[in-house]
Amino acid sequence: MLLIHCPYCDETLPELEFTYGGEAHIARPENPADKTDDEWRDFLFIRTNVKGPHFERWRHAHGCGRFFNAVRDTVSDRFLTTYKAGEPRPDLAVLLEDAAKKEPSK
């Protein structure tokens, strides 16, 4: 079972409390009327399929109801961090370095 930390409630709870909201940090076009159909298709449907750390949106559906961002490793399903919506994207290199320090040595 995945445990996810809600940065608003400051609690770590089972995945059942949350819903996945898609890829994080997708910027809406400034002038939507200027976009072609192909550009709109790409904006609406084309997402990265990362193997490794991925920036995602999650919603605490059975709690505060708020959306937040998370960095999750898609290989191990481990959450590296969660942070409030609107906060700057964390430095991935620093997160990976911190995660490596926390892993038990083999």
N, CA, C and O atoms as a printed pandas DataFrame, in Angstrom:
     atom_number atom_name residue_name chain_id  residue_number  x_coord  y_coord  z_coord
0              1         N          MET        A               1    0.840   -1.174    0.000
1              2        CA          MET        A               1    0.000    0.000    0.000
2              3         C          MET        A               1    0.891    1.246    0.000
3              4         O          MET        A               1    1.876    1.329    0.735
4              5         N          LEU        A               2    0.519    2.203   -0.840
5              6        CA          LEU        A               2    1.245    3.473   -0.879
6              7         C          LEU        A               2    0.793    4.361    0.274
7              8         O          LEU        A               2   -0.394    4.429    0.594
8              9         N          LEU        A               3    1.738    5.028    0.881
9             10        CA          LEU        A               3    1.432    6.044    1.879
10            11         C          LEU        A               3    1.803    7.388    1.275
11            12         O          LEU        A               3    2.913    7.573    0.775
12            13         N          ILE        A               4    0.863    8.325    1.326
13            14        CA          ILE        A               4    1.043    9.631    0.697
14            15         C          ILE        A               4    0.904   10.716    1.760
15            16         O          ILE        A               4   -0.007   10.684    2.588
16            17         N          HIS        A               5    1.819   11.667    1.718
17            18        CA          HIS        A               5    1.789   12.781    2.669
18            19         C          HIS        A               5    1.023   13.950    2.054
19            20         O          HIS        A               5    1.378   14.428    0.976
20            21         N          CYS        A               6   -0.028   14.412    2.737
21            22        CA          CYS        A               6   -0.761   15.609    2.303
22            23         C          CYS        A               6   -0.075   16.827    2.928
23            24         O          CYS        A               6   -0.024   16.943    4.153
24            25         N          PRO        A               7    0.451   17.734    2.099
25            26        CA          PRO        A               7    1.148   18.898    2.662
26            27         C          PRO        A               7    0.208   19.907    3.330
27            28         O          PRO        A               7    0.667   20.772    4.075
28            29         N          TYR        A               8   -1.090   19.808    3.074
29            30        CA          TYR        A               8   -2.045   20.719    3.708
30            31         C          TYR        A               8   -2.471   20.206    5.083
31            32         O          TYR        A               8   -2.498   20.966    6.051
32            33         N          CYS        A               9   -2.802   18.918    5.168
33            34        CA          CYS        A               9   -3.218   18.318    6.443
34            35         C          CYS        A               9   -2.022   17.936    7.306
35            36         O          CYS        A               9   -2.157   17.723    8.511
36            37         N          ASP        A              10   -0.844   17.853    6.675
37            38        CA          ASP        A              10    0.390   17.416    7.327
38            39         C          ASP        A              10    0.224   16.028    7.944
39            40         O          ASP        A              10    0.638   15.776    9.076
40            41         N          GLU        A              11   -0.399   15.130    7.162
41            42        CA          GLU        A              11   -0.584   13.744    7.579
42            43         C          GLU        A              11   -0.151   12.821    6.456
43            44         O          GLU        A              11   -0.276   13.163    5.280
44            45         N          THR        A              12    0.358   11.653    6.817
45            46        CA          THR        A              12    0.706   10.619    5.853
46            47         C          THR        A              12   -0.342    9.528    5.968
47            48         O          THR        A              12   -0.499    8.906    7.019
48            49         N          LEU        A              13   -1.064    9.302    4.861
49            50        CA          LEU        A              13   -2.237    8.425    4.875
50            51         C          LEU        A              13   -2.199    7.439    3.716
51            52         O          LEU        A              13   -1.434    7.633    2.772
52            53         N          PRO        A              14   -3.022    6.370    3.769
53            54        CA          PRO        A              14   -3.061    5.389    2.680
54            55         C          PRO        A              14   -3.538    6.003    1.364
55            56         O          PRO        A              14   -4.289    6.978    1.344
56            57         N          GLU        A              15   -3.087    5.412    0.288
57            58        CA          GLU        A              15   -3.422    5.866   -1.065
58            59         C          GLU        A              15   -4.935    5.972   -1.290
59            60         O          GLU        A              15   -5.379    6.799   -2.086
60            61         N          LEU        A              16   -5.725    5.153   -0.607
61            62        CA          LEU        A              16   -7.179    5.165   -0.775
62            63         C          LEU        A              16   -7.798    6.522   -0.463
63            64         O          LEU        A              16   -8.902    6.817   -0.922
64            65         N          GLU        A              17   -7.110    7.344    0.304
65            66        CA          GLU        A              17   -7.584    8.689    0.652
66            67         C          GLU        A              17   -7.445    9.679   -0.504
67            68         O          GLU        A              17   -8.029   10.762   -0.469
68            69         N          PHE        A              18   -6.676    9.309   -1.524
69            70        CA          PHE        A              18   -6.265   10.253   -2.559
70            71         C          PHE        A              18   -6.703    9.801   -3.953
71            72         O          PHE        A              18   -6.968    8.622   -4.184
72            73         N          THR        A              19   -6.773   10.762   -4.874
73            74        CA          THR        A              19   -6.990   10.455   -6.289
74            75         C          THR        A              19   -5.873   11.101   -7.106
75            76         O          THR        A              19   -5.400   12.196   -6.805
76            77         N          TYR        A              20   -5.476   10.381   -8.144
77            78        CA          TYR        A              20   -4.418   10.853   -9.037
78            79         C          TYR        A              20   -4.981   11.944   -9.934
79            80         O          TYR        A              20   -6.094   11.812  -10.444
80            81         N          GLY        A              21   -4.230   13.019  -10.131
81            82        CA          GLY        A              21   -4.709   14.143  -10.925
82            83         C          GLY        A              21   -3.936   14.407  -12.198
83            84         O          GLY        A              21   -4.147   15.433  -12.844
84            85         N          GLY        A              22   -3.037   13.498  -12.575
85            86        CA          GLY        A              22   -2.292   13.676  -13.815
86            87         C          GLY        A              22   -0.939   14.330  -13.603
87            88         O          GLY        A              22   -0.485   14.536  -12.478
88            89         N          GLU        A              23   -0.317   14.648  -14.719
89            90        CA          GLU        A              23    1.018   15.253  -14.696
90            91         C          GLU        A              23    0.947   16.680  -14.145
91            92         O          GLU        A              23    0.016   17.424  -14.453
92            93         N          ALA        A              24    1.917   17.048  -13.345
93            94        CA          ALA        A              24    1.958   18.391  -12.749
94            95         C          ALA        A              24    2.693   19.373  -13.653
95            96         O          ALA        A              24    3.437   18.984  -14.554
96            97         N          HIS        A              25    2.470   20.630  -13.393
97            98        CA          HIS        A              25    3.182   21.742  -14.038
98            99         C          HIS        A              25    2.931   21.806  -15.548
99           100         O          HIS        A              25    3.850   22.088  -16.317
100          101         N          ILE        A              26    1.706   21.548  -15.970
101          102        CA          ILE        A              26    1.319   21.699  -17.372
102          103         C          ILE        A              26    0.770   23.121  -17.521
103          104         O          ILE        A              26   -0.256   23.458  -16.931
104          105         N          ALA        A              27    1.442   23.938  -18.297
105          106        CA          ALA        A              27    1.041   25.344  -18.463
106          107         C          ALA        A              27   -0.004   25.469  -19.568
107          108         O          ALA        A              27    0.195   24.989  -20.683
108          109         N          ARG        A              28   -1.110   26.114  -19.246
109          110        CA          ARG        A              28   -2.162   26.363  -20.234
110          111         C          ARG        A              28   -1.660   27.420  -21.222
111          112         O          ARG        A              28   -0.977   28.361  -20.816
112          113         N          PRO        A              29   -1.987   27.281  -22.520
113          114        CA          PRO        A              29   -1.543   28.273  -23.511
114          115         C          PRO        A              29   -2.056   29.678  -23.176
115          116         O          PRO        A              29   -3.190   29.840  -22.725
116          117         N          GLU        A              30   -1.216   30.685  -23.398
117          118        CA          GLU        A              30   -1.605   32.069  -23.109
118          119         C          GLU        A              30   -2.693   32.567  -24.048
119          120         O          GLU        A              30   -3.621   33.252  -23.616
120          121         N          ASN        A              31   -2.587   32.230  -25.328
121          122        CA          ASN        A              31   -3.578   32.655  -26.322
122          123         C          ASN        A              31   -4.224   31.416  -26.943
123          124         O          ASN        A              31   -3.812   30.981  -28.018
124          125         N          PRO        A              32   -5.232   30.844  -26.279
125          126        CA          PRO        A              32   -5.832   29.608  -26.773
126          127         C          PRO        A              32   -6.387   29.710  -28.193
127          128         O          PRO        A              32   -6.351   28.733  -28.941
128          129         N          ALA        A              33   -6.895   30.873  -28.566
129          130        CA          ALA        A              33   -7.482   31.035  -29.900
130          131         C          ALA        A              33   -6.436   30.931  -31.006
131          132         O          ALA        A              33   -6.779   30.652  -32.155
132          133         N          ASP        A              34   -5.178   31.148  -30.677
133          134        CA          ASP        A              34   -4.103   31.092  -31.672
134          135         C          ASP        A              34   -3.583   29.676  -31.921
135          136         O          ASP        A              34   -2.763   29.473  -32.816
136          137         N          LYS        A              35   -4.041   28.708  -31.152
137          138        CA          LYS        A              35   -3.517   27.346  -31.259
138          139         C          LYS        A              35   -4.247   26.557  -32.345
139          140         O          LYS        A              35   -5.453   26.706  -32.543
140          141         N          THR        A              36   -3.490   25.721  -33.037
141          142        CA          THR        A              36   -4.080   24.845  -34.054
142          143         C          THR        A              36   -4.714   23.640  -33.361
143          144         O          THR        A              36   -4.502   23.414  -32.170
144          145         N          ASP        A              37   -5.486   22.877  -34.115
145          146        CA          ASP        A              37   -6.090   21.667  -33.556
146          147         C          ASP        A              37   -5.025   20.691  -33.075
147          148         O          ASP        A              37   -5.190   20.059  -32.031
148          149         N          ASP        A              38   -3.941   20.564  -33.822
149          150        CA          ASP        A              38   -2.861   19.661  -33.415
150          151         C          ASP        A              38   -2.198   20.126  -32.119
151          152         O          ASP        A              38   -1.860   19.308  -31.264
152          153         N          GLU        A              39   -2.013   21.438  -31.974
153          154        CA          GLU        A              39   -1.424   21.966  -30.743
154          155         C          GLU        A              39   -2.351   21.731  -29.546
155          156         O          GLU        A              39   -1.888   21.421  -28.448
156          157         N          TRP        A              40   -3.666   21.880  -29.767
157          158        CA          TRP        A              40   -4.628   21.609  -28.696
158          159         C          TRP        A              40   -4.633   20.134  -28.331
159          160         O          TRP        A              40   -4.711   19.783  -27.154
160          161         N          ARG        A              41   -4.550   19.269  -29.338
161          162        CA          ARG        A              41   -4.495   17.827  -29.078
162          163         C          ARG        A              41   -3.295   17.516  -28.190
163          164         O          ARG        A              41   -3.411   16.795  -27.199
164          165         N          ASP        A              42   -2.151   18.064  -28.555
165          166        CA          ASP        A              42   -0.944   17.815  -27.771
166          167         C          ASP        A              42   -1.087   18.336  -26.339
167          168         O          ASP        A              42   -0.686   17.664  -25.389
168          169         N          PHE        A              43   -1.658   19.529  -26.188
169          170        CA          PHE        A              43   -1.837   20.107  -24.854
170          171         C          PHE        A              43   -2.778   19.253  -24.002
171          172         O          PHE        A              43   -2.502   19.011  -22.827
172          173         N          LEU        A              44   -3.873   18.801  -24.582
173          174        CA          LEU        A              44   -4.884   18.072  -23.817
174          175         C          LEU        A              44   -4.525   16.618  -23.536
175          176         O          LEU        A              44   -4.836   16.099  -22.463
176          177         N          PHE        A              45   -3.876   15.958  -24.487
177          178        CA          PHE        A              45   -3.744   14.511  -24.373
178          179         C          PHE        A              45   -2.323   13.963  -24.292
179          180         O          PHE        A              45   -2.126   12.873  -23.757
180          181         N          ILE        A              46   -1.347   14.670  -24.797
181          182        CA          ILE        A              46    0.009   14.132  -24.838
182          183         C          ILE        A              46    0.736   14.467  -23.533
183          184         O          ILE        A              46    0.892   15.634  -23.175
184          185         N          ARG        A              47    1.169   13.436  -22.845
185          186        CA          ARG        A              47    1.892   13.602  -21.585
186          187         C          ARG        A              47    3.169   12.777  -21.629
187          188         O          ARG        A              47    3.291   11.834  -22.411
188          189         N          THR        A              48    4.109   13.145  -20.785
189          190        CA          THR        A              48    5.341   12.371  -20.712
190          191         C          THR        A              48    5.053   11.058  -19.992
191          192         O          THR        A              48    4.166   10.987  -19.142
192          193         N          ASN        A              49    5.793   10.049  -20.331
193          194        CA          ASN        A              49    5.665    8.742  -19.691
194          195         C          ASN        A              49    7.036    8.393  -19.129
195          196         O          ASN        A              49    7.775    7.589  -19.698
196          197         N          VAL        A              50    7.350    9.002  -18.026
197          198        CA          VAL        A              50    8.689    8.951  -17.454
198          199         C          VAL        A              50    8.935    7.627  -16.732
199          200         O          VAL        A              50    8.068    7.117  -16.023
200          201         N          LYS        A              51   10.121    7.089  -16.927
201          202        CA          LYS        A              51   10.574    5.957  -16.122
202          203         C          LYS        A              51   11.522    6.543  -15.089
203          204         O          LYS        A              51   12.660    6.894  -15.401
204          205         N          GLY        A              52   11.044    6.645  -13.862
205          206        CA          GLY        A              52   11.820    7.271  -12.792
206          207         C          GLY        A              52   11.020    8.387  -12.151
207          208         O          GLY        A              52    9.790    8.341  -12.167
208          209         N          PRO        A              53   11.680    9.393  -11.585
209          210        CA          PRO        A              53   10.975   10.478  -10.896
210          211         C          PRO        A              53   10.059   11.262  -11.840
211          212         O          PRO        A              53   10.455   11.647  -12.941
212          213         N          HIS        A              54    8.836   11.483  -11.383
213          214        CA          HIS        A              54    7.812   12.121  -12.210
214          215         C          HIS        A              54    7.030   13.115  -11.352
215          216         O          HIS        A              54    6.653   12.802  -10.223
216          217         N          PHE        A              55    6.789   14.307  -11.887
217          218        CA          PHE        A              55    6.016   15.333  -11.181
218          219         C          PHE        A              55    4.534   15.098  -11.454
219          220         O          PHE        A              55    4.104   15.087  -12.608
220          221         N          GLU        A              56    3.749   14.907  -10.379
221          222        CA          GLU        A              56    2.333   14.557  -10.507
222          223         C          GLU        A              56    1.468   15.460   -9.636
223          224         O          GLU        A              56    1.943   16.106   -8.702
224          225         N          ARG        A              57    0.165   15.483   -9.981
225          226        CA          ARG        A              57   -0.836   16.156   -9.148
226          227         C          ARG        A              57   -1.651   15.082   -8.445
227          228         O          ARG        A              57   -1.982   14.054   -9.037
228          229         N          TRP        A              58   -1.966   15.320   -7.205
229          230        CA          TRP        A              58   -2.816   14.420   -6.435
230          231         C          TRP        A              58   -3.848   15.259   -5.691
231          232         O          TRP        A              58   -3.624   16.441   -5.427
232          233         N          ARG        A              59   -4.977   14.644   -5.357
233          234        CA          ARG        A              59   -6.033   15.326   -4.603
234          235         C          ARG        A              59   -6.350   14.510   -3.364
235          236         O          ARG        A              59   -6.543   13.297   -3.447
236          237         N          HIS        A              60   -6.405   15.163   -2.229
237          238        CA          HIS        A              60   -6.778   14.491   -0.980
238          239         C          HIS        A              60   -8.306   14.420   -0.934
239          240         O          HIS        A              60   -8.962   15.203   -0.247
240          241         N          ALA        A              61   -8.849   13.464   -1.679
241          242        CA          ALA        A              61  -10.297   13.368   -1.905
242          243         C          ALA        A              61  -11.087   13.109   -0.628
243          244         O          ALA        A              61  -12.172   13.665   -0.458
244          245         N          HIS        A              62  -10.572   12.287    0.265
245          246        CA          HIS        A              62  -11.301   11.928    1.485
246          247         C          HIS        A              62  -10.734   12.644    2.704
247          248         O          HIS        A              62  -10.764   12.126    3.821
248          249         N          GLY        A              63  -10.225   13.827    2.467
249          250        CA          GLY        A              63   -9.675   14.647    3.554
250          251         C          GLY        A              63  -10.002   16.098    3.273
251          252         O          GLY        A              63  -11.173   16.477    3.229
252          253         N          CYS        A              64   -8.980   16.909    3.084
253          254        CA          CYS        A              64   -9.171   18.347    2.878
254          255         C          CYS        A              64   -9.711   18.681    1.486
255          256         O          CYS        A              64  -10.219   19.781    1.270
256          257         N          GLY        A              65   -9.604   17.735    0.535
257          258        CA          GLY        A              65  -10.132   17.955   -0.812
258          259         C          GLY        A              65   -9.249   18.802   -1.708
259          260         O          GLY        A              65   -9.651   19.141   -2.821
260          261         N          ARG        A              66   -8.073   19.147   -1.257
261          262        CA          ARG        A              66   -7.206   20.046   -2.024
262          263         C          ARG        A              66   -6.245   19.276   -2.918
263          264         O          ARG        A              66   -5.846   18.149   -2.623
264          265         N          PHE        A              67   -5.886   19.929   -4.030
265          266        CA          PHE        A              67   -4.870   19.391   -4.928
266          267         C          PHE        A              67   -3.490   19.796   -4.423
267          268         O          PHE        A              67   -3.304   20.885   -3.880
268          269         N          PHE        A              68   -2.535   18.905   -4.612
269          270        CA          PHE        A              68   -1.140   19.199   -4.297
270          271         C          PHE        A              68   -0.271   18.482   -5.317
271          272         O          PHE        A              68   -0.757   17.650   -6.083
272          273         N          ASN        A              69    0.997   18.802   -5.323
273          274        CA          ASN        A              69    1.943   18.174   -6.248
274          275         C          ASN        A              69    2.816   17.184   -5.495
275          276         O          ASN        A              69    3.029   17.295   -4.287
276          277         N          ALA        A              70    3.312   16.211   -6.250
277          278        CA          ALA        A              70    4.181   15.189   -5.671
278          279         C          ALA        A              70    5.241   14.802   -6.687
279          280         O          ALA        A              70    5.049   14.945   -7.894
280          281         N          VAL        A              71    6.354   14.313   -6.183
281          282        CA          VAL        A              71    7.374   13.702   -7.035
282          283         C          VAL        A              71    7.394   12.229   -6.643
283          284         O          VAL        A              71    7.724   11.876   -5.510
284          285         N          ARG        A              72    7.031   11.369   -7.612
285          286        CA          ARG        A              72    6.952    9.930   -7.360
286          287         C          ARG        A              72    7.843    9.201   -8.352
287          288         O          ARG        A              72    7.849    9.516   -9.542
288          289         N          ASP        A              73    8.590    8.231   -7.860
289          290        CA          ASP        A              73    9.413    7.388   -8.726
290          291         C          ASP        A              73    8.503    6.324   -9.325
291          292         O          ASP        A              73    7.960    5.494   -8.596
292          293         N          THR        A              74    8.330    6.339  -10.638
293          294        CA          THR        A              74    7.404    5.407  -11.288
294          295         C          THR        A              74    7.939    3.979  -11.328
295          296         O          THR        A              74    7.184    3.050  -11.611
296          297         N          VAL        A              75    9.210    3.791  -11.053
297          298        CA          VAL        A              75    9.778    2.437  -11.021
298          299         C          VAL        A              75    9.492    1.776   -9.673
299          300         O          VAL        A              75    9.022    0.639   -9.622
300          301         N          SER        A              76    9.773    2.482   -8.596
301          302        CA          SER        A              76    9.601    1.916   -7.251
302          303         C          SER        A              76    8.264    2.295   -6.612
303          304         O          SER        A              76    7.898    1.723   -5.585
304          305         N          ASP        A              77    7.530    3.240   -7.189
305          306        CA          ASP        A              77    6.274    3.775   -6.650
306          307         C          ASP        A              77    6.495    4.564   -5.357
307          308         O          ASP        A              77    5.544    4.820   -4.618
308          309         N          ARG        A              78    7.723    4.944   -5.088
309          310        CA          ARG        A              78    8.055    5.673   -3.865
310          311         C          ARG        A              78    7.894    7.173   -4.078
311          312         O          ARG        A              78    8.337    7.715   -5.090
312          313         N          PHE        A              79    7.259    7.839   -3.120
313          314        CA          PHE        A              79    7.115    9.289   -3.169
314          315         C          PHE        A              79    8.378    9.927   -2.605
315          316         O          PHE        A              79    8.787    9.633   -1.482
316          317         N          LEU        A              80    8.991   10.808   -3.399
317          318        CA          LEU        A              80   10.195   11.505   -2.950
318          319         C          LEU        A              80    9.835   12.732   -2.130
319          320         O          LEU        A              80   10.527   13.070   -1.169
320          321         N          THR        A              81    8.746   13.402   -2.509
321          322        CA          THR        A              81    8.265   14.555   -1.753
322          323         C          THR        A              81    6.865   14.919   -2.226
323          324         O          THR        A              81    6.436   14.517   -3.308
324          325         N          THR        A              82    6.165   15.682   -1.405
325          326        CA          THR        A              82    4.907   16.315   -1.801
326          327         C          THR        A              82    5.011   17.784   -1.422
327          328         O          THR        A              82    5.723   18.142   -0.483
328          329         N          TYR        A              83    4.300   18.632   -2.154
329          330        CA          TYR        A              83    4.344   20.067   -1.873
330          331         C          TYR        A              83    3.053   20.715   -2.354
331          332         O          TYR        A              83    2.373   20.194   -3.237
332          333         N          LYS        A              84    2.728   21.850   -1.764
333          334        CA          LYS        A              84    1.462   22.529   -2.046
334          335         C          LYS        A              84    1.410   23.044   -3.478
335          336         O          LYS        A              84    2.429   23.431   -4.051
336          337         N          ALA        A              85    0.215   23.042   -4.041
337          338        CA          ALA        A              85    0.003   23.603   -5.376
338          339         C          ALA        A              85    0.404   25.071   -5.357
339          340         O          ALA        A              85    0.109   25.794   -4.406
340          341         N          GLY        A              86    1.075   25.501   -6.409
341          342        CA          GLY        A              86    1.525   26.884   -6.495
342          343         C          GLY        A              86    2.942   27.096   -5.994
343          344         O          GLY        A              86    3.565   28.108   -6.312
344          345         N          GLU        A              87    3.456   26.159   -5.219
345          346        CA          GLU        A              87    4.850   26.266   -4.782
346          347         C          GLU        A              87    5.763   25.898   -5.944
347          348         O          GLU        A              87    5.362   25.135   -6.823
348          349         N          PRO        A              88    6.983   26.428   -5.961
349          350        CA          PRO        A              88    7.894   26.107   -7.065
350          351         C          PRO        A              88    8.254   24.623   -7.083
351          352         O          PRO        A              88    8.272   23.941   -6.059
352          353         N          ARG        A              89    8.532   24.172   -8.271
353          354        CA          ARG        A              89    8.946   22.787   -8.485
354          355         C          ARG        A              89   10.283   22.557   -7.765
355          356         O          ARG        A              89   11.217   23.337   -7.950
356          357         N          PRO        A              90   10.388   21.498   -6.945
357          358        CA          PRO        A              90   11.658   21.256   -6.248
358          359         C          PRO        A              90   12.756   20.794   -7.199
359          360         O          PRO        A              90   12.481   20.275   -8.281
360          361         N          ASP        A              91   13.986   20.987   -6.784
361          362        CA          ASP        A              91   15.143   20.580   -7.575
362          363         C          ASP        A              91   15.258   19.057   -7.531
363          364         O          ASP        A              91   15.476   18.474   -6.469
364          365         N          LEU        A              92   15.111   18.424   -8.686
365          366        CA          LEU        A              92   15.116   16.969   -8.770
366          367         C          LEU        A              92   16.452   16.372   -8.336
367          368         O          LEU        A              92   16.474   15.322   -7.695
368          369         N          ALA        A              93   17.557   17.017   -8.670
369          370        CA          ALA        A              93   18.879   16.509   -8.283
370          371         C          ALA        A              93   19.015   16.435   -6.762
371          372         O          ALA        A              93   19.567   15.470   -6.235
372          373         N          VAL        A              94   18.517   17.444   -6.063
373          374        CA          VAL        A              94   18.579   17.460   -4.600
374          375         C          VAL        A              94   17.697   16.352   -4.027
375          376         O          VAL        A              94   18.095   15.670   -3.083
376          377         N          LEU        A              95   16.506   16.171   -4.591
377          378        CA          LEU        A              95   15.607   15.114   -4.118
378          379         C          LEU        A              95   16.231   13.732   -4.284
379          380         O          LEU        A              95   16.148   12.894   -3.386
380          381         N          LEU        A              96   16.853   13.498   -5.428
381          382        CA          LEU        A              96   17.480   12.200   -5.680
382          383         C          LEU        A              96   18.664   11.966   -4.747
383          384         O          LEU        A              96   18.885   10.848   -4.281
384          385         N          GLU        A              97   19.420   13.020   -4.481
385          386        CA          GLU        A              97   20.554   12.915   -3.556
386          387         C          GLU        A              97   20.065   12.574   -2.150
387          388         O          GLU        A              97   20.642   11.717   -1.479
388          389         N          ASP        A              98   18.996   13.250   -1.702
389          390        CA          ASP        A              98   18.422   12.971   -0.380
390          391         C          ASP        A              98   17.876   11.548   -0.305
391          392         O          ASP        A              98   18.047   10.866    0.705
392          393         N          ALA        A              99   17.219   11.101   -1.374
393          394        CA          ALA        A              99   16.659    9.747   -1.405
394          395         C          ALA        A              99   17.763    8.701   -1.337
395          396         O          ALA        A              99   17.603    7.669   -0.684
396          397         N          ALA        A             100   18.879    8.960   -2.008
397          398        CA          ALA        A             100   20.004    8.017   -1.996
398          399         C          ALA        A             100   20.600    7.897   -0.592
399          400         O          ALA        A             100   21.040    6.819   -0.192
400          401         N          LYS        A             101   20.614    8.991    0.146
401          402        CA          LYS        A             101   21.147    8.964    1.514
402          403         C          LYS        A             101   20.255    8.151    2.449
403          404         O          LYS        A             101   20.741    7.539    3.400
404          405         N          LYS        A             102   18.942    8.147    2.174
405          406        CA          LYS        A             102   17.985    7.456    3.042
406          407         C          LYS        A             102   17.912    5.956    2.769
407          408         O          LYS        A             102   17.477    5.193    3.632
408          409         N          GLU        A             103   18.331    5.529    1.585
409          410        CA          GLU        A             103   18.258    4.108    1.244
410          411         C          GLU        A             103   19.288    3.323    2.042
411          412         O          GLU        A             103   20.424    3.764    2.218
412          413         N          PRO        A             104   18.877    2.150    2.525
413          414        CA          PRO        A             104   19.847    1.321    3.255
414          415         C          PRO        A             104   20.934    0.807    2.316
415          416         O          PRO        A             104   20.666    0.495    1.156
416          417         N          SER        A             105   22.145    0.723    2.818
417          418        CA          SER        A             105   23.249    0.231    1.985
418          419         C          SER        A             105   23.119   -1.275    1.802
419          420         O          SER        A             105   22.594   -1.985    2.661
420          421         N          LYS        A             106   23.615   -1.742    0.654
421          422        CA          LYS        A             106   23.482   -3.171    0.335
422          423         C          LYS        A             106   24.758   -3.901    0.630
423          424         O          LYS        A             106   24.838   -5.112    0.425
